[in-house]
mmCIF file of N, CA and C in Angstrom:
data_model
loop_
_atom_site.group_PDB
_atom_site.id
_atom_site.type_symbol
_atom_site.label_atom_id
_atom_site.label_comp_id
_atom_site.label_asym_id
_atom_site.label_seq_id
_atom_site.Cartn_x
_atom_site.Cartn_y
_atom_site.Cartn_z
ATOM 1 N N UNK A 1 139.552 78.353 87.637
ATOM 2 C CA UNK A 1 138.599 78.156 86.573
ATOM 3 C C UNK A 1 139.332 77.549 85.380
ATOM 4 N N UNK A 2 138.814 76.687 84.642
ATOM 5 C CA UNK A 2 139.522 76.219 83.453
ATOM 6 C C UNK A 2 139.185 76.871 82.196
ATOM 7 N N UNK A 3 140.592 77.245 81.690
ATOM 8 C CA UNK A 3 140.816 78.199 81.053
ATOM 9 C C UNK A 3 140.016 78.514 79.363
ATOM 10 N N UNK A 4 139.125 77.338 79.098
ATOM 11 C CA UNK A 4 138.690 76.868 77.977
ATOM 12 C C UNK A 4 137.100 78.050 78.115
ATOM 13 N N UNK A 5 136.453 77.668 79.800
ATOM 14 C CA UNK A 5 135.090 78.147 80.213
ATOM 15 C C UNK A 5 135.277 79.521 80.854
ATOM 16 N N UNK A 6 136.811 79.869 81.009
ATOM 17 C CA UNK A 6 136.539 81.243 80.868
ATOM 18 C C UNK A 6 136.086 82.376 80.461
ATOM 19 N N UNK A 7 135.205 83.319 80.769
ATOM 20 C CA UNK A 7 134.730 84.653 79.978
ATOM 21 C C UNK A 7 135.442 85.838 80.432
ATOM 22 N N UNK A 8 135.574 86.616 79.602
ATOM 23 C CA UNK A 8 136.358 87.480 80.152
ATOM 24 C C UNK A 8 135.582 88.628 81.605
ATOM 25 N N UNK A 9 133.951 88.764 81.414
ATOM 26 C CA UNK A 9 133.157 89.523 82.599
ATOM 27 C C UNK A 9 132.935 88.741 83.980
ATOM 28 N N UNK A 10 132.943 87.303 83.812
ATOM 29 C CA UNK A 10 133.255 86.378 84.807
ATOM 30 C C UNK A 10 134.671 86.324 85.286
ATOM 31 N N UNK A 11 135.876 86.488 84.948
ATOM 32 C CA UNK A 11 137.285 86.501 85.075
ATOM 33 C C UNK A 11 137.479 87.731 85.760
ATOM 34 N N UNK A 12 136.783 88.809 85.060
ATOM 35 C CA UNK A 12 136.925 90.306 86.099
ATOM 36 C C UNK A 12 136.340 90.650 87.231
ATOM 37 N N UNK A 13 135.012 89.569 86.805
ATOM 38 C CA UNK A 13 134.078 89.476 88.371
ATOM 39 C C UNK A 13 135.202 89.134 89.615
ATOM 40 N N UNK A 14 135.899 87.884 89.599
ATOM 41 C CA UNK A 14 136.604 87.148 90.242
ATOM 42 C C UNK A 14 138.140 87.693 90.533
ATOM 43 N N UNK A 15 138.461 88.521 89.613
ATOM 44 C CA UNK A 15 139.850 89.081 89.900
ATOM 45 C C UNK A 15 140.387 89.573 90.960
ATOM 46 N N UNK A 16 141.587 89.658 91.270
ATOM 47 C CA UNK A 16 141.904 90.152 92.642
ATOM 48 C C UNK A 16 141.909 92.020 92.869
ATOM 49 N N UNK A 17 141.865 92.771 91.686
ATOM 50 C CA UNK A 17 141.753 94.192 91.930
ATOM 51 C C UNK A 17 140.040 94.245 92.143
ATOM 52 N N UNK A 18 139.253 93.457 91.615
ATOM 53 C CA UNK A 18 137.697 93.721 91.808
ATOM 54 C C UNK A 18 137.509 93.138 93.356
ATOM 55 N N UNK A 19 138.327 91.924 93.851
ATOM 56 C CA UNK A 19 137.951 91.498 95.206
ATOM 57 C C UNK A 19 138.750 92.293 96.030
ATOM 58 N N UNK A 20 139.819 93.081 96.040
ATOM 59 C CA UNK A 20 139.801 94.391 96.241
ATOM 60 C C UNK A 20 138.424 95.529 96.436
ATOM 61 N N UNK A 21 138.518 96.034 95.461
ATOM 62 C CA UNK A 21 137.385 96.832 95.128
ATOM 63 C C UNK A 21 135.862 96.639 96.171
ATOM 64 N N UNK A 22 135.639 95.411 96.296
ATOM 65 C CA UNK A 22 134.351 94.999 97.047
ATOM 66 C C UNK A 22 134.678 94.923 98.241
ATOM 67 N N UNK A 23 135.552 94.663 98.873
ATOM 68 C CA UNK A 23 136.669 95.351 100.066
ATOM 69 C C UNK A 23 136.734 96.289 100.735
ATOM 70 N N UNK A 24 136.913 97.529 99.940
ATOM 71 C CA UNK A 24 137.345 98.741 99.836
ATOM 72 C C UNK A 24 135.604 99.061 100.296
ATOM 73 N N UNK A 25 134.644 98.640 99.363
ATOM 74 C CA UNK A 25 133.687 99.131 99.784
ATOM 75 C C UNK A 25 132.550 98.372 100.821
ATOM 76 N N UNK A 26 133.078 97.556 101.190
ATOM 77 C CA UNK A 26 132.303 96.691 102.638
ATOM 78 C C UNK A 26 132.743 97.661 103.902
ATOM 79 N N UNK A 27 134.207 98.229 104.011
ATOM 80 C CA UNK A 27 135.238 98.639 104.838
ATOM 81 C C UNK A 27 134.264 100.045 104.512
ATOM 82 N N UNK A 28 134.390 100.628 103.519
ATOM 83 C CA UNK A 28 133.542 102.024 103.898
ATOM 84 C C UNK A 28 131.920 102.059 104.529
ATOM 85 N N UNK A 29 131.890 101.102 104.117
ATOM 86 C CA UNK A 29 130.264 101.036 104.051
ATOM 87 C C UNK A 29 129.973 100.713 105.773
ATOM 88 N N UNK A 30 131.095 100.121 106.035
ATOM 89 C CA UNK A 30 130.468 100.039 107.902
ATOM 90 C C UNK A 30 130.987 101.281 108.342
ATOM 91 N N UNK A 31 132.365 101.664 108.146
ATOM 92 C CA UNK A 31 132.361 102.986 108.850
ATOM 93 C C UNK A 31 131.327 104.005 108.627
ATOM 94 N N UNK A 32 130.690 104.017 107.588
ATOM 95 C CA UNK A 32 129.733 105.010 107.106
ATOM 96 C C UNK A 32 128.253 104.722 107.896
ATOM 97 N N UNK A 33 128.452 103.502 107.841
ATOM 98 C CA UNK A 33 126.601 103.272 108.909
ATOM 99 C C UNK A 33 127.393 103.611 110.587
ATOM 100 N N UNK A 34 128.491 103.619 110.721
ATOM 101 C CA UNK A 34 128.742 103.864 112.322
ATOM 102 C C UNK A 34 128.809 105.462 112.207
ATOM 103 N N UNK A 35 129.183 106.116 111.598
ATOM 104 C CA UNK A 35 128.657 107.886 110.926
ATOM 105 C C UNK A 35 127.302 107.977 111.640
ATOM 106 N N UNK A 36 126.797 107.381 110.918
ATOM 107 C CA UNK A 36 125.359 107.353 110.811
ATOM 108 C C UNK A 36 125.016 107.444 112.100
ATOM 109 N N UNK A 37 124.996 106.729 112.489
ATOM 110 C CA UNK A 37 124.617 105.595 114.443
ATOM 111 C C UNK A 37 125.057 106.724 115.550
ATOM 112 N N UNK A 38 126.406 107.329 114.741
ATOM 113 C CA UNK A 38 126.866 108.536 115.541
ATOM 114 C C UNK A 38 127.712 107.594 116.496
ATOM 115 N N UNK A 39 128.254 106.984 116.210
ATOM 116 C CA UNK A 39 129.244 105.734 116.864
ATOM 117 C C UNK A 39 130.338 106.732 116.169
ATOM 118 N N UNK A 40 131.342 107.172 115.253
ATOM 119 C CA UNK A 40 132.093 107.712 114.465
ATOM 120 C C UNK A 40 131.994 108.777 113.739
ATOM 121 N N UNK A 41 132.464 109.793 114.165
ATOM 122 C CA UNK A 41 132.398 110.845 114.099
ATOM 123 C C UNK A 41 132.621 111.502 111.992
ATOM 124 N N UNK A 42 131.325 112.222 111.562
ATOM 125 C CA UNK A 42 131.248 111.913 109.904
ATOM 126 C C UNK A 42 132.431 112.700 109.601
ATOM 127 N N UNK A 43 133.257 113.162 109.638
ATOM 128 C CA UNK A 43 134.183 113.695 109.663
ATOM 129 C C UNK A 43 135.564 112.547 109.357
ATOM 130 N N UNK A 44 135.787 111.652 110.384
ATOM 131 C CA UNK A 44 136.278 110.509 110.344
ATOM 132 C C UNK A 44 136.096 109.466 108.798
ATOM 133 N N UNK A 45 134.759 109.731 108.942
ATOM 134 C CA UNK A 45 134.388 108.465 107.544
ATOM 135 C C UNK A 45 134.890 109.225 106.222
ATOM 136 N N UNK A 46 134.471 110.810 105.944
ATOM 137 C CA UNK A 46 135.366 111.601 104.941
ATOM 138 C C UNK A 46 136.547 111.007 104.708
ATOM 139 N N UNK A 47 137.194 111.487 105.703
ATOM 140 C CA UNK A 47 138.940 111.601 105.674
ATOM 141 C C UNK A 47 139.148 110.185 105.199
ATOM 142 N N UNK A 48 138.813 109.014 105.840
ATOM 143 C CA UNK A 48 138.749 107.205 105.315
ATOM 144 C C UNK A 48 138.893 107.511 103.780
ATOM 145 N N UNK A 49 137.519 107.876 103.308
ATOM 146 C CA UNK A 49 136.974 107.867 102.373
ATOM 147 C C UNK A 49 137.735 108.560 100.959
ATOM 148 N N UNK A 50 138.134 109.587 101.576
ATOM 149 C CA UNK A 50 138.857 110.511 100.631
ATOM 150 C C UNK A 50 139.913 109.748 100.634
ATOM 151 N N UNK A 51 141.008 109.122 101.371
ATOM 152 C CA UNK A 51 142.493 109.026 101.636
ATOM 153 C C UNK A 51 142.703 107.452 100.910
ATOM 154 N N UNK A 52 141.649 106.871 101.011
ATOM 155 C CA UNK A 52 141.152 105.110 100.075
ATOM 156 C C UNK A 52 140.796 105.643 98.795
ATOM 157 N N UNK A 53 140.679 106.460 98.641
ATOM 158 C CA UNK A 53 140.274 106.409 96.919
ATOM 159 C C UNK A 53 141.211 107.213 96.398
ATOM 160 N N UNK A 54 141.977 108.301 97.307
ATOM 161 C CA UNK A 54 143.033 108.308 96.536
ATOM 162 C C UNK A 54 144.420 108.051 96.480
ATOM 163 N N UNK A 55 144.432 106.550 97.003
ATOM 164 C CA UNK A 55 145.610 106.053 97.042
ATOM 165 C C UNK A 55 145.180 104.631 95.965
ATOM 166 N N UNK A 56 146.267 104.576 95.662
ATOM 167 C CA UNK A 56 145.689 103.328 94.471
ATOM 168 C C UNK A 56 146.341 102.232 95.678
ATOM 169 N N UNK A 57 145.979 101.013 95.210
ATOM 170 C CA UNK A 57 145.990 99.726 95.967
ATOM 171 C C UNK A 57 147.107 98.944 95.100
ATOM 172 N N UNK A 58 148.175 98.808 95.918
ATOM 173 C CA UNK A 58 149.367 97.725 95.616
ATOM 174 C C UNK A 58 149.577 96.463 95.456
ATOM 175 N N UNK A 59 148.551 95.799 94.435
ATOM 176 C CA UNK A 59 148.499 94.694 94.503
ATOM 177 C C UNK A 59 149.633 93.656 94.449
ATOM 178 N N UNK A 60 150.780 94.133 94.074
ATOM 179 C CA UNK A 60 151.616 93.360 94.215
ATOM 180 C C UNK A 60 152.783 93.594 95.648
ATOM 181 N N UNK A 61 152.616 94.102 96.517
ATOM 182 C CA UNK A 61 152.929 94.491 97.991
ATOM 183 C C UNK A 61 152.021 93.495 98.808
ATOM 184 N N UNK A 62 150.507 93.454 98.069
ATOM 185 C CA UNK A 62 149.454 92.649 98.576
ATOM 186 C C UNK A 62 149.940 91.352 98.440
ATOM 187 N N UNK A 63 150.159 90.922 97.443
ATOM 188 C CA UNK A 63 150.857 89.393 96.764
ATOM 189 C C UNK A 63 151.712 89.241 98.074
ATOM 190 N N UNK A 64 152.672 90.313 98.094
ATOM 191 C CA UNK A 64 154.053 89.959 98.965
ATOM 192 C C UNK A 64 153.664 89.607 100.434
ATOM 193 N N UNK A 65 152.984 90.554 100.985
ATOM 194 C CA UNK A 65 152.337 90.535 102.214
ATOM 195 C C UNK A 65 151.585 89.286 102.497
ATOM 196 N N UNK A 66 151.161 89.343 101.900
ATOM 197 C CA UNK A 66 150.032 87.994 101.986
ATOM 198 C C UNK A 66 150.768 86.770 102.135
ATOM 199 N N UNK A 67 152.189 86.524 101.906
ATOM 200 C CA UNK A 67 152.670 85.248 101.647
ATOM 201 C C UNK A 67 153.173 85.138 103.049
ATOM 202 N N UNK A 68 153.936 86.445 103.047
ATOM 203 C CA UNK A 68 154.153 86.617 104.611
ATOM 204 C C UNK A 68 153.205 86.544 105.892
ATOM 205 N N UNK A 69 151.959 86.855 105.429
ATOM 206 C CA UNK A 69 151.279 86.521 107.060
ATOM 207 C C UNK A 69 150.442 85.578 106.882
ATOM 208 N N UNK A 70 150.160 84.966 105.433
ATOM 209 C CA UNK A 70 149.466 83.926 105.182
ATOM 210 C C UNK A 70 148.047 83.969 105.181
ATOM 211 N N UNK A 71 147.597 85.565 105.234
ATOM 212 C CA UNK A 71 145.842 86.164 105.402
ATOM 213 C C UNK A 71 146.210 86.774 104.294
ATOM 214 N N UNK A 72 145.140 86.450 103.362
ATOM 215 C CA UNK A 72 145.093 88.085 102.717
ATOM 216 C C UNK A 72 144.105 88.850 103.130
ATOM 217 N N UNK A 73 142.880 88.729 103.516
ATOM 218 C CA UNK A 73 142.832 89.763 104.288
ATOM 219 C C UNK A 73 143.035 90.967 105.395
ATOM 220 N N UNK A 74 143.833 90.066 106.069
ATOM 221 C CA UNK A 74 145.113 90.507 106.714
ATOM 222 C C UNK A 74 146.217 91.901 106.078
ATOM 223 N N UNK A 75 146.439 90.867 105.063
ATOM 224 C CA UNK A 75 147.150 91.709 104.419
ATOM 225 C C UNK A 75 146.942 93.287 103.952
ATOM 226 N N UNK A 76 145.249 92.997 103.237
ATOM 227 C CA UNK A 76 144.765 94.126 102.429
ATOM 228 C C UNK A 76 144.287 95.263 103.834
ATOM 229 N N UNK A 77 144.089 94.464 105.385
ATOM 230 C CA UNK A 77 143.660 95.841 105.909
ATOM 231 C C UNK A 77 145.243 96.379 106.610
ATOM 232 N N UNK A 78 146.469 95.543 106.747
ATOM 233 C CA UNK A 78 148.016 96.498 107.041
ATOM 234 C C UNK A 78 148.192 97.483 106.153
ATOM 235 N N UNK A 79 147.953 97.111 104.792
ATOM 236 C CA UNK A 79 148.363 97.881 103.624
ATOM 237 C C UNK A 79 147.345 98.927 103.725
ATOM 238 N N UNK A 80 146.052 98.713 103.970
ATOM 239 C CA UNK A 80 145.074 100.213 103.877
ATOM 240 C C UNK A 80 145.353 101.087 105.121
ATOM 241 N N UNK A 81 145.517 100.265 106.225
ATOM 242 C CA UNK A 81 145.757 101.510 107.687
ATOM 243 C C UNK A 81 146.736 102.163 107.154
ATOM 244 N N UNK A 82 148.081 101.296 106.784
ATOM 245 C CA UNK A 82 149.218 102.716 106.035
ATOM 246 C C UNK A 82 148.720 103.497 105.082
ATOM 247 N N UNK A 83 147.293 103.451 104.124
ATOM 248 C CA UNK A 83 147.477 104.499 103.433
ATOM 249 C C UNK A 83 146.575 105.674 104.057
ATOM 250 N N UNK A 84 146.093 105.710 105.546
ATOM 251 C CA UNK A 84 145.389 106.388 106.377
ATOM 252 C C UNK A 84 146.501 106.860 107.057
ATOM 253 N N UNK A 85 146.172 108.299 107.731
ATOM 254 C CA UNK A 85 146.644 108.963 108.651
ATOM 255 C C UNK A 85 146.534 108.058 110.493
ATOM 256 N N UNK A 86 147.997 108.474 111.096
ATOM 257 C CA UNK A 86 147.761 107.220 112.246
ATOM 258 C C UNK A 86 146.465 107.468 113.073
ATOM 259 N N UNK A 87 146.093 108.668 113.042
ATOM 260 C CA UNK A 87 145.340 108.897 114.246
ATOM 261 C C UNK A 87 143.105 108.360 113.751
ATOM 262 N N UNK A 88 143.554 107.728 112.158
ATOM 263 C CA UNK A 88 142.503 107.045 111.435
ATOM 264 C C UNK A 88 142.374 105.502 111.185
ATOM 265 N N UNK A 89 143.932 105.155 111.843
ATOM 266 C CA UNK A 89 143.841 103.723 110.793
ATOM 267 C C UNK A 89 143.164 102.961 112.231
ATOM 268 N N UNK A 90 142.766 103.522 113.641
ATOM 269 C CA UNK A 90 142.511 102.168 114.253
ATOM 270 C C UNK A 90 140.576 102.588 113.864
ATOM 271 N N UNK A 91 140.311 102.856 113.153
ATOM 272 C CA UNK A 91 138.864 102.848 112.599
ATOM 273 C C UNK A 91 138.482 102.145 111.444
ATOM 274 N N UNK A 92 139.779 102.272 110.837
ATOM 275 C CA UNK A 92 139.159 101.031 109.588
ATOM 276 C C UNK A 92 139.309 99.483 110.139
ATOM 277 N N UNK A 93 138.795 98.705 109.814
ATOM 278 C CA UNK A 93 138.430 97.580 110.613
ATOM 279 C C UNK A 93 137.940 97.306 111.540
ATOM 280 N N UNK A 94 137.845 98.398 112.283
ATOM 281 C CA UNK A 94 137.437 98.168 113.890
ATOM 282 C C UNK A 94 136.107 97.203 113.853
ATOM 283 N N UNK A 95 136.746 96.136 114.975
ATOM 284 C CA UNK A 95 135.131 95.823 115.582
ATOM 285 C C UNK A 95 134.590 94.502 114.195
ATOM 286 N N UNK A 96 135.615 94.390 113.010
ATOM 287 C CA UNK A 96 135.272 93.448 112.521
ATOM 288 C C UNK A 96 135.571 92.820 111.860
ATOM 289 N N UNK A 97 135.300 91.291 111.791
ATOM 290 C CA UNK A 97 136.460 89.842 111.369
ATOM 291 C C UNK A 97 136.191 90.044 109.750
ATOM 292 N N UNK A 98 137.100 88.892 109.238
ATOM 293 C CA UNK A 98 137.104 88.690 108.050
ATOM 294 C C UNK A 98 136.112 88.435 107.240
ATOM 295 N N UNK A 99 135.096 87.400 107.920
ATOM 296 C CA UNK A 99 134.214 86.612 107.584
ATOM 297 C C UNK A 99 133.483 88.238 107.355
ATOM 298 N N UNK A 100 132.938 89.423 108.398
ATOM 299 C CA UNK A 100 132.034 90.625 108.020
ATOM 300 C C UNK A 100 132.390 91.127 106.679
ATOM 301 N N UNK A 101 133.622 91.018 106.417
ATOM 302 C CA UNK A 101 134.122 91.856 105.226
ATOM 303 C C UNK A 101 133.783 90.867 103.845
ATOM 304 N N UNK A 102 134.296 89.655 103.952
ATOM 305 C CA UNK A 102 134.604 88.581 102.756
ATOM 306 C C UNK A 102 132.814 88.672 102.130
ATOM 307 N N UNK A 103 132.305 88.081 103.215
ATOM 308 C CA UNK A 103 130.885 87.533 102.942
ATOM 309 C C UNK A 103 129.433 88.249 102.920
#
């Protein structure tokens, strides 16, 4: 964006901790309708749920990562399975591409 037509509520819209943030909650929001469906056990979506909100998000690990695999979305779901317990992280993402999450 050029820096003249910048606003600062448009700049935060677009930021990388808010495109984070909308992330964080696309990623809950399907495990939570597979809760639902009884596809994933609600118990499962808790523990997600609780263990993502209280881990803060490393955006600059994200930066690093990202250069390295050249996805950032990529990036942002390696960095979230580590902040899940192992026997949780093959549920976050499961079952769906980038494009489900981004768009």
């Amino acid at each position: 964006m050029i820096p003249r037509y910048e606003h600062p509520d448009i700049v935060r819209i677009f930021d990388d901790a808010s495109k984070i943030a909308r992330w964080d909650t696309v990623e809950l929001a399907v495990i939570e309708a597979r809760s639902r469906l009884g596809s994933t056990p609600v118990e499962t979506y808790e523990k997600i749920c609780t263990a993502l909100k209280s881990t803060a998000f490393d955006l600059e690990a994200w930066y690093a990562l990202e250069k390295e695999l050249g996805h950032d979305l990529g990036a942002y779901v390696e960095l979230r399975q580590q902040a899940l317990p192992p026997e949780l992280q093959y549920e976050f993402h499961k079952d769906t591409t980038s494009y489900d999450i981004e768009d």
